PDB file of C-alpha atoms and ligand atoms in Angstrom:
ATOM      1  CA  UNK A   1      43.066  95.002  40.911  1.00 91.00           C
ATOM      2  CA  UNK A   2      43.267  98.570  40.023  1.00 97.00           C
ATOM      3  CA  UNK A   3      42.188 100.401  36.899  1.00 98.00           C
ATOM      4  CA  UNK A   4      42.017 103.286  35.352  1.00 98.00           C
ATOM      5  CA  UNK A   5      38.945 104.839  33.437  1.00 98.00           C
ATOM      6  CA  UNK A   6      40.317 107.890  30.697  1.00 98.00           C
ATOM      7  CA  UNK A   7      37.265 109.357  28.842  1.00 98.00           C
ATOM      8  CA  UNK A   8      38.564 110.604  25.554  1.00 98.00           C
ATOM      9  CA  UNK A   9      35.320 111.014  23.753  1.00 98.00           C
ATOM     10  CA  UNK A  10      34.864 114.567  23.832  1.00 98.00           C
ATOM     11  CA  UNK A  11      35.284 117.088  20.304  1.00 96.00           C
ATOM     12  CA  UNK A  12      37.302 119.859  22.808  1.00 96.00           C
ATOM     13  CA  UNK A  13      34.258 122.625  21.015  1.00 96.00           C
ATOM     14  CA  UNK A  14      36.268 125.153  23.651  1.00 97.00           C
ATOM     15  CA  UNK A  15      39.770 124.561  22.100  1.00 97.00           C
ATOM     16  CA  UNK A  16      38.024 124.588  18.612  1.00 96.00           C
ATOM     17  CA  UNK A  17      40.277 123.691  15.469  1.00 95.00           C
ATOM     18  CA  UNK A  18      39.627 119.850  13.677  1.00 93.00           C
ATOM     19  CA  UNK A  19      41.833 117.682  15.737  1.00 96.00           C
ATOM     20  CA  UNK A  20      39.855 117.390  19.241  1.00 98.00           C
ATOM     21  CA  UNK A  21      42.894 118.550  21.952  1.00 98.00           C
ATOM     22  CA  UNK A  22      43.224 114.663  23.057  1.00 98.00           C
ATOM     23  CA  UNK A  23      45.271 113.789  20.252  1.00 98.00           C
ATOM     24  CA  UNK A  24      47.019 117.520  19.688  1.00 98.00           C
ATOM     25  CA  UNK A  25      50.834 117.329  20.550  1.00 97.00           C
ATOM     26  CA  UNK A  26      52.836 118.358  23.140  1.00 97.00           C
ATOM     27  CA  UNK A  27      56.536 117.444  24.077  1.00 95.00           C
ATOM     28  CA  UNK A  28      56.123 115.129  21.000  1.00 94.00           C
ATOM     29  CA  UNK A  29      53.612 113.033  21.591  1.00 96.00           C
ATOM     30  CA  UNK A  30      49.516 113.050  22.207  1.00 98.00           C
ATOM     31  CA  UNK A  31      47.882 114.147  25.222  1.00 98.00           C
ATOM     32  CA  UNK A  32      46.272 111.317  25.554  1.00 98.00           C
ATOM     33  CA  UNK A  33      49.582 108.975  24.997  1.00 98.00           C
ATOM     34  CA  UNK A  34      51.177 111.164  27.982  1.00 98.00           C
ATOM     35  CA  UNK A  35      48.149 110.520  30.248  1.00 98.00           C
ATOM     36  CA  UNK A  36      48.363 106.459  29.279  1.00 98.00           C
ATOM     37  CA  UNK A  37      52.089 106.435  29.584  1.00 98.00           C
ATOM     38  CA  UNK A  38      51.662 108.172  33.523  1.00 98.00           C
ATOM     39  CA  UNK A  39      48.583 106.060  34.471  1.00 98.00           C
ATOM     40  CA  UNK A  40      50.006 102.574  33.111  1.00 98.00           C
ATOM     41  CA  UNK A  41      53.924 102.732  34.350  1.00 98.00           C
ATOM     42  CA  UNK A  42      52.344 102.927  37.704  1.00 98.00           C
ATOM     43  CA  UNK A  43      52.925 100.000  40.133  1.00 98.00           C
ATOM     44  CA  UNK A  44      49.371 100.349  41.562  1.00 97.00           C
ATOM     45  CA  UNK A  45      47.046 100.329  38.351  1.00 98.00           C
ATOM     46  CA  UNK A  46      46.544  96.885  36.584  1.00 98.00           C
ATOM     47  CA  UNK A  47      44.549  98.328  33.199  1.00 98.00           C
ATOM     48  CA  UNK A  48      42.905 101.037  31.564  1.00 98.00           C
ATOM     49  CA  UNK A  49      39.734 101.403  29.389  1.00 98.00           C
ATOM     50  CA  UNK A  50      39.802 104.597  27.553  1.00 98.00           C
ATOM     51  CA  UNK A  51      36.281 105.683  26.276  1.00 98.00           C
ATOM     52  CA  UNK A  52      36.358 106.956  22.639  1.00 98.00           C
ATOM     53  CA  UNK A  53      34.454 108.713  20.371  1.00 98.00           C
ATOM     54  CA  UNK A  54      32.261 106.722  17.574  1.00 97.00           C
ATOM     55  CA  UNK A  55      34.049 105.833  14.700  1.00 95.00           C
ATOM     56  CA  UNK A  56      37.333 107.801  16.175  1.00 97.00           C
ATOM     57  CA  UNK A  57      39.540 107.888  13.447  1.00 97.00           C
ATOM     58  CA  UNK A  58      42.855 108.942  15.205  1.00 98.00           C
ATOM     59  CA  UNK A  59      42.892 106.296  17.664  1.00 98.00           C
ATOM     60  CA  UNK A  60      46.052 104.429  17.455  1.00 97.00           C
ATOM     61  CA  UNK A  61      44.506 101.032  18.276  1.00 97.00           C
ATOM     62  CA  UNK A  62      46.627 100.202  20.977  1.00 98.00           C
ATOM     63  CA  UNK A  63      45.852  96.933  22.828  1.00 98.00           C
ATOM     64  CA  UNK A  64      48.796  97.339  25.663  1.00 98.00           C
ATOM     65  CA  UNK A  65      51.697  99.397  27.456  1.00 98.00           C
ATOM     66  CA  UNK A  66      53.937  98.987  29.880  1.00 97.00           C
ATOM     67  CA  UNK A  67      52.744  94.846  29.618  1.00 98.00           C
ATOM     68  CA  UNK A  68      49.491  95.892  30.411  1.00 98.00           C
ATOM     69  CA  UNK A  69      45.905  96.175  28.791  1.00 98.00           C
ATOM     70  CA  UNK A  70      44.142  99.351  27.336  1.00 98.00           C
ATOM     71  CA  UNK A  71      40.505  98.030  26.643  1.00 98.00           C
ATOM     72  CA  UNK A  72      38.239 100.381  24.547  1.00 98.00           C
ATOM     73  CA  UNK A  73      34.603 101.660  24.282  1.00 98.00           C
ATOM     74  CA  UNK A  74      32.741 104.170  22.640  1.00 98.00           C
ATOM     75  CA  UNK A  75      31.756 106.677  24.758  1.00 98.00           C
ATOM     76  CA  UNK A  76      28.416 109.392  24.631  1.00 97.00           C
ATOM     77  CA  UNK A  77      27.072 112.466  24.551  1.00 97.00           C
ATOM     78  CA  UNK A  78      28.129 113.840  28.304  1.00 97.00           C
ATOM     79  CA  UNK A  79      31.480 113.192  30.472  1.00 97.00           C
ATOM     80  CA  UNK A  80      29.409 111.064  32.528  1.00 97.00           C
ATOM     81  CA  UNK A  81      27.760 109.261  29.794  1.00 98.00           C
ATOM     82  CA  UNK A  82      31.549 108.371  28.806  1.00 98.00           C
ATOM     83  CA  UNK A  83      32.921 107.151  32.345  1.00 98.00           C
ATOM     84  CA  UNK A  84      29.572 105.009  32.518  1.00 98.00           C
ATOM     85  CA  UNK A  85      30.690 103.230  29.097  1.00 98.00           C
ATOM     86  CA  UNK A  86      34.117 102.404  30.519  1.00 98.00           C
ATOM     87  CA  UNK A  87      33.027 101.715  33.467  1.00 98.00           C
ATOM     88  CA  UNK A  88      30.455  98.553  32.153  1.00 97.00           C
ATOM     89  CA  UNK A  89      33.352  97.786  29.193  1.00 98.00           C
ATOM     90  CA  UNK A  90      35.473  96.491  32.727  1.00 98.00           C
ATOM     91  CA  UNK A  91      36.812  92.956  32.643  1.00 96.00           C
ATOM     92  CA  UNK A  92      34.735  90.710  34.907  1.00 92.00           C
ATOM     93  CA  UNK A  93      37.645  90.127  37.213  1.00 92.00           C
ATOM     94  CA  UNK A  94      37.142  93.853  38.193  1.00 96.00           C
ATOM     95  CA  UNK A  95      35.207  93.395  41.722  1.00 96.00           C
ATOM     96  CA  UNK A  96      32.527  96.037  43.195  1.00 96.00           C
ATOM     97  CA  UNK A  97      34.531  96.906  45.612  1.00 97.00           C
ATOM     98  CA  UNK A  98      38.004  97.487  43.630  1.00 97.00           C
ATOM     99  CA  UNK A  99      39.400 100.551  43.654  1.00 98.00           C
ATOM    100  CA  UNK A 100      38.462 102.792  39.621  1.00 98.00           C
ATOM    101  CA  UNK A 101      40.921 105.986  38.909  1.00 98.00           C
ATOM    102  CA  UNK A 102      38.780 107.943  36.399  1.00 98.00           C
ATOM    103  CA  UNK A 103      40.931 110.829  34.479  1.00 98.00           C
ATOM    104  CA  UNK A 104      41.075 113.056  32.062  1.00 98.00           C
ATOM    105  CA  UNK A 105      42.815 112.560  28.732  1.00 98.00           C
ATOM    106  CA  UNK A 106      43.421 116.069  28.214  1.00 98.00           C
ATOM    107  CA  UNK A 107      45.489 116.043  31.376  1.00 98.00           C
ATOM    108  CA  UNK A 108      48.759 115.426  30.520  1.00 98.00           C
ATOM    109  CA  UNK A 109      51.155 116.339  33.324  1.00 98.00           C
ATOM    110  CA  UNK A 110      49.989 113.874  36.034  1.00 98.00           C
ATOM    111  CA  UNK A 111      53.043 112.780  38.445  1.00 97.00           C
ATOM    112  CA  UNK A 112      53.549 109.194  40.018  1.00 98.00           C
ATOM    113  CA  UNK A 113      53.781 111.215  43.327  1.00 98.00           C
ATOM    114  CA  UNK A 114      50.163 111.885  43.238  1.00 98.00           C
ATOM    115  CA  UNK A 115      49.013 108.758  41.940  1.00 98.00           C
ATOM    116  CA  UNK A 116      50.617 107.186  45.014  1.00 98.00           C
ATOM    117  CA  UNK A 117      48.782 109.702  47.445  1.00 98.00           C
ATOM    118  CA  UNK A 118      45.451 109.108  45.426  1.00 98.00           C
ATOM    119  CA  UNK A 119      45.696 105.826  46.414  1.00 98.00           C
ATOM    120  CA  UNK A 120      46.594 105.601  49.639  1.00 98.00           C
ATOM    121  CA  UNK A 121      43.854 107.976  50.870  1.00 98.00           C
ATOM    122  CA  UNK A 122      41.299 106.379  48.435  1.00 98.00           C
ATOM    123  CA  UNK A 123      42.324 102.929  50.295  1.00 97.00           C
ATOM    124  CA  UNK A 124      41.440 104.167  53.515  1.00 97.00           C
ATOM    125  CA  UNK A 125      38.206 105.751  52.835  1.00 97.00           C
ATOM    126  CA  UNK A 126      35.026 104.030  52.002  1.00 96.00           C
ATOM    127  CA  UNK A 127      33.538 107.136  49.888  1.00 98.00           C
ATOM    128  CA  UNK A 128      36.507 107.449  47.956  1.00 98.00           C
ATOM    129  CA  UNK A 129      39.184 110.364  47.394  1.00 98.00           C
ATOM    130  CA  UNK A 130      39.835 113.209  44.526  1.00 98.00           C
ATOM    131  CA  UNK A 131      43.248 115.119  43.900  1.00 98.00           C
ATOM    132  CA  UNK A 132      42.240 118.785  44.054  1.00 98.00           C
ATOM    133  CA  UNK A 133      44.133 122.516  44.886  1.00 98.00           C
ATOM    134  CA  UNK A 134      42.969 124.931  47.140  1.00 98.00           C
ATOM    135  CA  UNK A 135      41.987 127.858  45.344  1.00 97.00           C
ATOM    136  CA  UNK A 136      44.170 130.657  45.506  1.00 96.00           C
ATOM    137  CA  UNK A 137      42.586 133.670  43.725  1.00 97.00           C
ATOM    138  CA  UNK A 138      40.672 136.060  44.636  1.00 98.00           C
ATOM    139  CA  UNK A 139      36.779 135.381  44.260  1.00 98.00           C
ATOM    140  CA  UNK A 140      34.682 138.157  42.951  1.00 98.00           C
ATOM    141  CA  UNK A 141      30.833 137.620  42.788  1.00 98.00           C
ATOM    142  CA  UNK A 142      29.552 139.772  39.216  1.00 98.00           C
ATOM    143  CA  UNK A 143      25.835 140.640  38.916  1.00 98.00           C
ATOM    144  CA  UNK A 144      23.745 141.063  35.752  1.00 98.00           C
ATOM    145  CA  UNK A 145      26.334 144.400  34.639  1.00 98.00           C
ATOM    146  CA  UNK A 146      28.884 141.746  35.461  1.00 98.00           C
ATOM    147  CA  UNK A 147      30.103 144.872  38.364  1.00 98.00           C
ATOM    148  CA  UNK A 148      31.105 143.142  41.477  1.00 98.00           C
ATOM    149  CA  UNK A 149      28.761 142.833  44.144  1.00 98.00           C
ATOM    150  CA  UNK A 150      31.248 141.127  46.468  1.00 98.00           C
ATOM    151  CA  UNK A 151      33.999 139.450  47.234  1.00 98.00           C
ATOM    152  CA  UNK A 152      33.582 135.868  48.526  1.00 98.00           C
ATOM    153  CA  UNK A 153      35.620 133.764  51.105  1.00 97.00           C
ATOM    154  CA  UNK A 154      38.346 131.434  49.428  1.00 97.00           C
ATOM    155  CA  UNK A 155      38.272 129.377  52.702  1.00 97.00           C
ATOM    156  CA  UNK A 156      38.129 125.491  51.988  1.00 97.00           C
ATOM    157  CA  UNK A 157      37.054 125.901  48.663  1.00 98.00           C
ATOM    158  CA  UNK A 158      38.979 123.303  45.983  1.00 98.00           C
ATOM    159  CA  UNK A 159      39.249 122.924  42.662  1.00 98.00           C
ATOM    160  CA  UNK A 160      38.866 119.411  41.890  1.00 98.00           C
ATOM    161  CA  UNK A 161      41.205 117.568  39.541  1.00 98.00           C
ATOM    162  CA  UNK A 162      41.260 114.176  37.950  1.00 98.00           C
ATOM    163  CA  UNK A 163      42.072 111.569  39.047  1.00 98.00           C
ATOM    164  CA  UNK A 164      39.230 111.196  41.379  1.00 98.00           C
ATOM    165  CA  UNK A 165      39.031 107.748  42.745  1.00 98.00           C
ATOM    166  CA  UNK A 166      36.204 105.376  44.188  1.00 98.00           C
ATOM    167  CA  UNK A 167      35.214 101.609  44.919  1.00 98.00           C
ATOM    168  CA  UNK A 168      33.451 100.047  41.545  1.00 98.00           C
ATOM    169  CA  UNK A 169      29.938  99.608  42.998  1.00 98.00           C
ATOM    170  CA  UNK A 170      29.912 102.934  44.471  1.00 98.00           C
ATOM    171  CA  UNK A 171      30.404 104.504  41.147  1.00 98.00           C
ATOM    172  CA  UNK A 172      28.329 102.863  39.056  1.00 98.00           C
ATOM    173  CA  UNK A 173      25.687 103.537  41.618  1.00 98.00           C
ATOM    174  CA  UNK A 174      26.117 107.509  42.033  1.00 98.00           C
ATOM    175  CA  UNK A 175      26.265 107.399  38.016  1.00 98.00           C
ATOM    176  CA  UNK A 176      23.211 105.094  37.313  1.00 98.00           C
ATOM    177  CA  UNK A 177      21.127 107.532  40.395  1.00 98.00           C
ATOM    178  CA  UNK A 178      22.920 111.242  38.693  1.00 98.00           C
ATOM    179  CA  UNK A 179      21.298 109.252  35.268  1.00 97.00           C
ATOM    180  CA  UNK A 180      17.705 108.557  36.666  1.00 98.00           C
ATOM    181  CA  UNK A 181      17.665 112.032  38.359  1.00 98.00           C
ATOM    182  CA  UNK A 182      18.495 113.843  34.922  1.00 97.00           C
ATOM    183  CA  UNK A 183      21.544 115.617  36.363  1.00 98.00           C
ATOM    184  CA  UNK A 184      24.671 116.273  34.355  1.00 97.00           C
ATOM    185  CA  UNK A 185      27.312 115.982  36.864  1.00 97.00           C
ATOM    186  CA  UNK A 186      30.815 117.502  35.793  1.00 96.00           C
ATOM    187  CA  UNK A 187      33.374 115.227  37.287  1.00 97.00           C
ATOM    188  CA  UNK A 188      32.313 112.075  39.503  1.00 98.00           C
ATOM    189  CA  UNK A 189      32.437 113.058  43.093  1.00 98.00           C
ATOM    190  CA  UNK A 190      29.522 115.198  42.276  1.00 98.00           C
ATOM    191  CA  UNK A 191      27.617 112.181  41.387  1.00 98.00           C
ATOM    192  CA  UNK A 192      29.189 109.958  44.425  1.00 98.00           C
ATOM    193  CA  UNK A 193      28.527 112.995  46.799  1.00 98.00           C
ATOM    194  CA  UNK A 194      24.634 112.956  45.514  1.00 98.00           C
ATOM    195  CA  UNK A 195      24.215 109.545  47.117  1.00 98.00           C
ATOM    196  CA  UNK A 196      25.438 111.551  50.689  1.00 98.00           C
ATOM    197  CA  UNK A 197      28.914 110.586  50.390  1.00 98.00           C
ATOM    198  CA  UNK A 198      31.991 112.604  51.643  1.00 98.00           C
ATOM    199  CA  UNK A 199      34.581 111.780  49.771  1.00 98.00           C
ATOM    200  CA  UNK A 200      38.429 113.085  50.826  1.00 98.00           C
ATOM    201  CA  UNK A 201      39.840 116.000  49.156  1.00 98.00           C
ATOM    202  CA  UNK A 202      43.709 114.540  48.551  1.00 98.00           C
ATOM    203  CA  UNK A 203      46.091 118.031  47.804  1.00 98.00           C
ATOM    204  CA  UNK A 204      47.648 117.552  44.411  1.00 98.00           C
ATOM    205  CA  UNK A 205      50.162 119.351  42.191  1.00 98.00           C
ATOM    206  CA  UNK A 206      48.563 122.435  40.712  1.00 96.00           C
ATOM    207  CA  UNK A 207      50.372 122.019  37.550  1.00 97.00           C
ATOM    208  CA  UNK A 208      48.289 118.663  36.605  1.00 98.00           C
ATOM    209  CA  UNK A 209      46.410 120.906  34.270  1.00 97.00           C
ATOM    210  CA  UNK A 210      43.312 120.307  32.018  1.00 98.00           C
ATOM    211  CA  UNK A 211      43.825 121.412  28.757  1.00 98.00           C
ATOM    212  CA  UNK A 212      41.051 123.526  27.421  1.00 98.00           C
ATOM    213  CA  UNK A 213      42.265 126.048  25.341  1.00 97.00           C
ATOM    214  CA  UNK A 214      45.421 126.999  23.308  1.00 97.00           C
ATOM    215  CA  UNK A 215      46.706 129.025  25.722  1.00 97.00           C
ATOM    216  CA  UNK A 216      46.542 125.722  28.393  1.00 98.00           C
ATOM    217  CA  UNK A 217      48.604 123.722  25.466  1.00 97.00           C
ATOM    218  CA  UNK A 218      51.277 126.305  25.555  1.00 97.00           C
ATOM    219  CA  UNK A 219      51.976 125.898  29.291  1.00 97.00           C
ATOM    220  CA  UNK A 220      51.427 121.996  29.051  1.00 97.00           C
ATOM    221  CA  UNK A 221      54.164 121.798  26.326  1.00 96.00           C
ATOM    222  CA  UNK A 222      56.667 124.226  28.794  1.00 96.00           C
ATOM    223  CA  UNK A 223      55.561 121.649  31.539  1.00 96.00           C
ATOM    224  CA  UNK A 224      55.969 118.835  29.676  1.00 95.00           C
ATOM    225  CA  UNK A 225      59.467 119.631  28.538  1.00 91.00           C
ATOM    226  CA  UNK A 226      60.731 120.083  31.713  1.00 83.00           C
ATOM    227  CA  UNK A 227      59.426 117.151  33.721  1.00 63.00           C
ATOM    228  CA  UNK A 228      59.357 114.179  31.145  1.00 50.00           C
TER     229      UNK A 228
HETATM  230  N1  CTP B 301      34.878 113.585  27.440  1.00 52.14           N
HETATM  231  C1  CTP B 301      34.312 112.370  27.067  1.00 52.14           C
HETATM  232  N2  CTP B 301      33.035 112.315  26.594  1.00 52.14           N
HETATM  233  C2  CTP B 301      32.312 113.446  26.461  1.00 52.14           C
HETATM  234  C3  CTP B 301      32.859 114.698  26.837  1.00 52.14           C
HETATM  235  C4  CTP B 301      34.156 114.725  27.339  1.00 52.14           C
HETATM  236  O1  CTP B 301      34.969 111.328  27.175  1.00 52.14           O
HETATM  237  N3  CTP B 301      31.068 113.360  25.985  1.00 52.14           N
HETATM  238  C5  CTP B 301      36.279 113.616  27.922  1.00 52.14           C
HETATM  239  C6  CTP B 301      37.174 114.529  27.097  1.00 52.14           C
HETATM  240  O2  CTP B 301      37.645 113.827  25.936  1.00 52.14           O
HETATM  241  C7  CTP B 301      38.269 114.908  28.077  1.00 52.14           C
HETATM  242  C8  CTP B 301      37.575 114.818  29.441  1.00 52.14           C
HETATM  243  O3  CTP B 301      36.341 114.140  29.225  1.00 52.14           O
HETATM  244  O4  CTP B 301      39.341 113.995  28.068  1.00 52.14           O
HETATM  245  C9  CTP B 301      37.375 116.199  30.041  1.00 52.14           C
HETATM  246  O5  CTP B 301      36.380 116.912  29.330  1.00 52.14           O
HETATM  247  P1  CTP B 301      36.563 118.339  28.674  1.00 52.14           P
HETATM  248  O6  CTP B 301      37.863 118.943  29.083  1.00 52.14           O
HETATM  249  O7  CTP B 301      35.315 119.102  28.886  1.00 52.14           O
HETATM  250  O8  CTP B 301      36.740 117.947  27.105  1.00 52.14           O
HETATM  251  P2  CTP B 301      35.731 118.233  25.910  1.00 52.14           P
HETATM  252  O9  CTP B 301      34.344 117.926  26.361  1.00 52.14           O
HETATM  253  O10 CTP B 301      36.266 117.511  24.728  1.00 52.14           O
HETATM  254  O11 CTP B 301      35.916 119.799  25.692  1.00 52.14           O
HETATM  255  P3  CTP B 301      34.754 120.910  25.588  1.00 52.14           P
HETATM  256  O12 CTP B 301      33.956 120.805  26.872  1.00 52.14           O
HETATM  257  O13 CTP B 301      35.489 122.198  25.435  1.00 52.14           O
HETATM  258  O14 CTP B 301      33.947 120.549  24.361  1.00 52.14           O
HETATM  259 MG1   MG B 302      33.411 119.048  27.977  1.00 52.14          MG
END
């Protein structure tokens, strides 16, 4: 059994306005309906628990899609904080050593394609796997003037997307040790990778995009238009 873990607790302070970006349209409907729809018509993934915020009063209340079940939770104060309350709001038929998709609500324009590649890599390796794009700009190091002081290497460097998948018990463990050690880790193969863990870097679209400010909602809603 495979699920899905889709923090959507956060207020989006970058994107600013009163709606947090989770629930802003695009290609008429929510973010955080298009990430659902993606995650849950996928053969391989059995359920998702989506981690709101307190007393979220945009939340549709939806129990299923697709035939399957959206459990919910409320989620805290960090990223982290959020993926740890889905994680422990899991049915009990979710074993330690099933395979957990964690990803973004504000990403949108996930394709099946990638889901499929996730998975198969994931399968095969014990520390777990990530969808991520090389980076492709040029990397300019500022100092205190913000002047450049040089230009760095772009070899094997990655941006890391979502979703980033790993084994149950391996999770919970990197998140529980990232929570004891007081670090705020920014996606979860920085807490899995804490614990010595290598997980694979699996090449994904670059136009599964986070949104984080208008300007990312703009080029979501031209994706969006065009591939759904
Ligand atoms: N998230 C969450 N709980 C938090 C913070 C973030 O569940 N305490 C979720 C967001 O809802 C989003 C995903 O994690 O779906 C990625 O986080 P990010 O893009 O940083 O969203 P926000 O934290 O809402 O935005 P910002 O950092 O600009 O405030
Ligand atoms: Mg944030």
């Amino acid at each position: 059994m495979t699920w899905a873990l889709l923090p959507a607790a956060g207020s989006g302070r970058r994107f600013g306005g009163e709606v947090p970006k989770q629930y802003l349209h695009a290609a008429g409907k929510p973010l955080i309906e298009h990430a659902l729809d993606t995650l849950l018509s996928h053969p391989a993934i059995d359920g998702v628990v989506v981690a709101l915020a307190a007393g979220d009063p945009l939340w549709p209340g939806w129990t299923s899609l697709h035939g399957k079940p959206i459990v919910t939770c409320i989620g805290g104060g960090e990223r982290a904080d959020s993926v740890f309350a889905a994680l422990q709001a899991l049915p009990d038929g979710v074993a330690d050593d099933e395979l957990l998709l964690v990803h973004d609500a504000a990403r949108p324009n996930l394709c099946a394609g990638d889901i499929d590649n996730l998975v198969d890599v994931a399968n095969a390796c014990a520390d777990g796997a990530i969808l991520a794009a090389p980076v492709r700009d040029t990397l300019k190091r500022a100092d205190e003037e913000v002047r450049i002081v040089a230009t760095e290497s772009r070899a094997n460097l990655w941006r890391a997307l979502t979703p980033q998948a790993f084994r149950r018990g391996v999770l919970r463990r990197a998140l529980e040790r990232a929570k004891v050690d007081g670090v705020i880790v920014t996606d979860e193969a920085m807490a899995v990778e804490r614990l010595g863990l290598h997980p694979a870097l699996v090449e994904g679209r670059e136009d599964n995009l986070k949104v984080t400010t208008p300007a990312d909602l703009a080029l979501a809603e031209f994706l969006l238009a065009r591939t759904k």
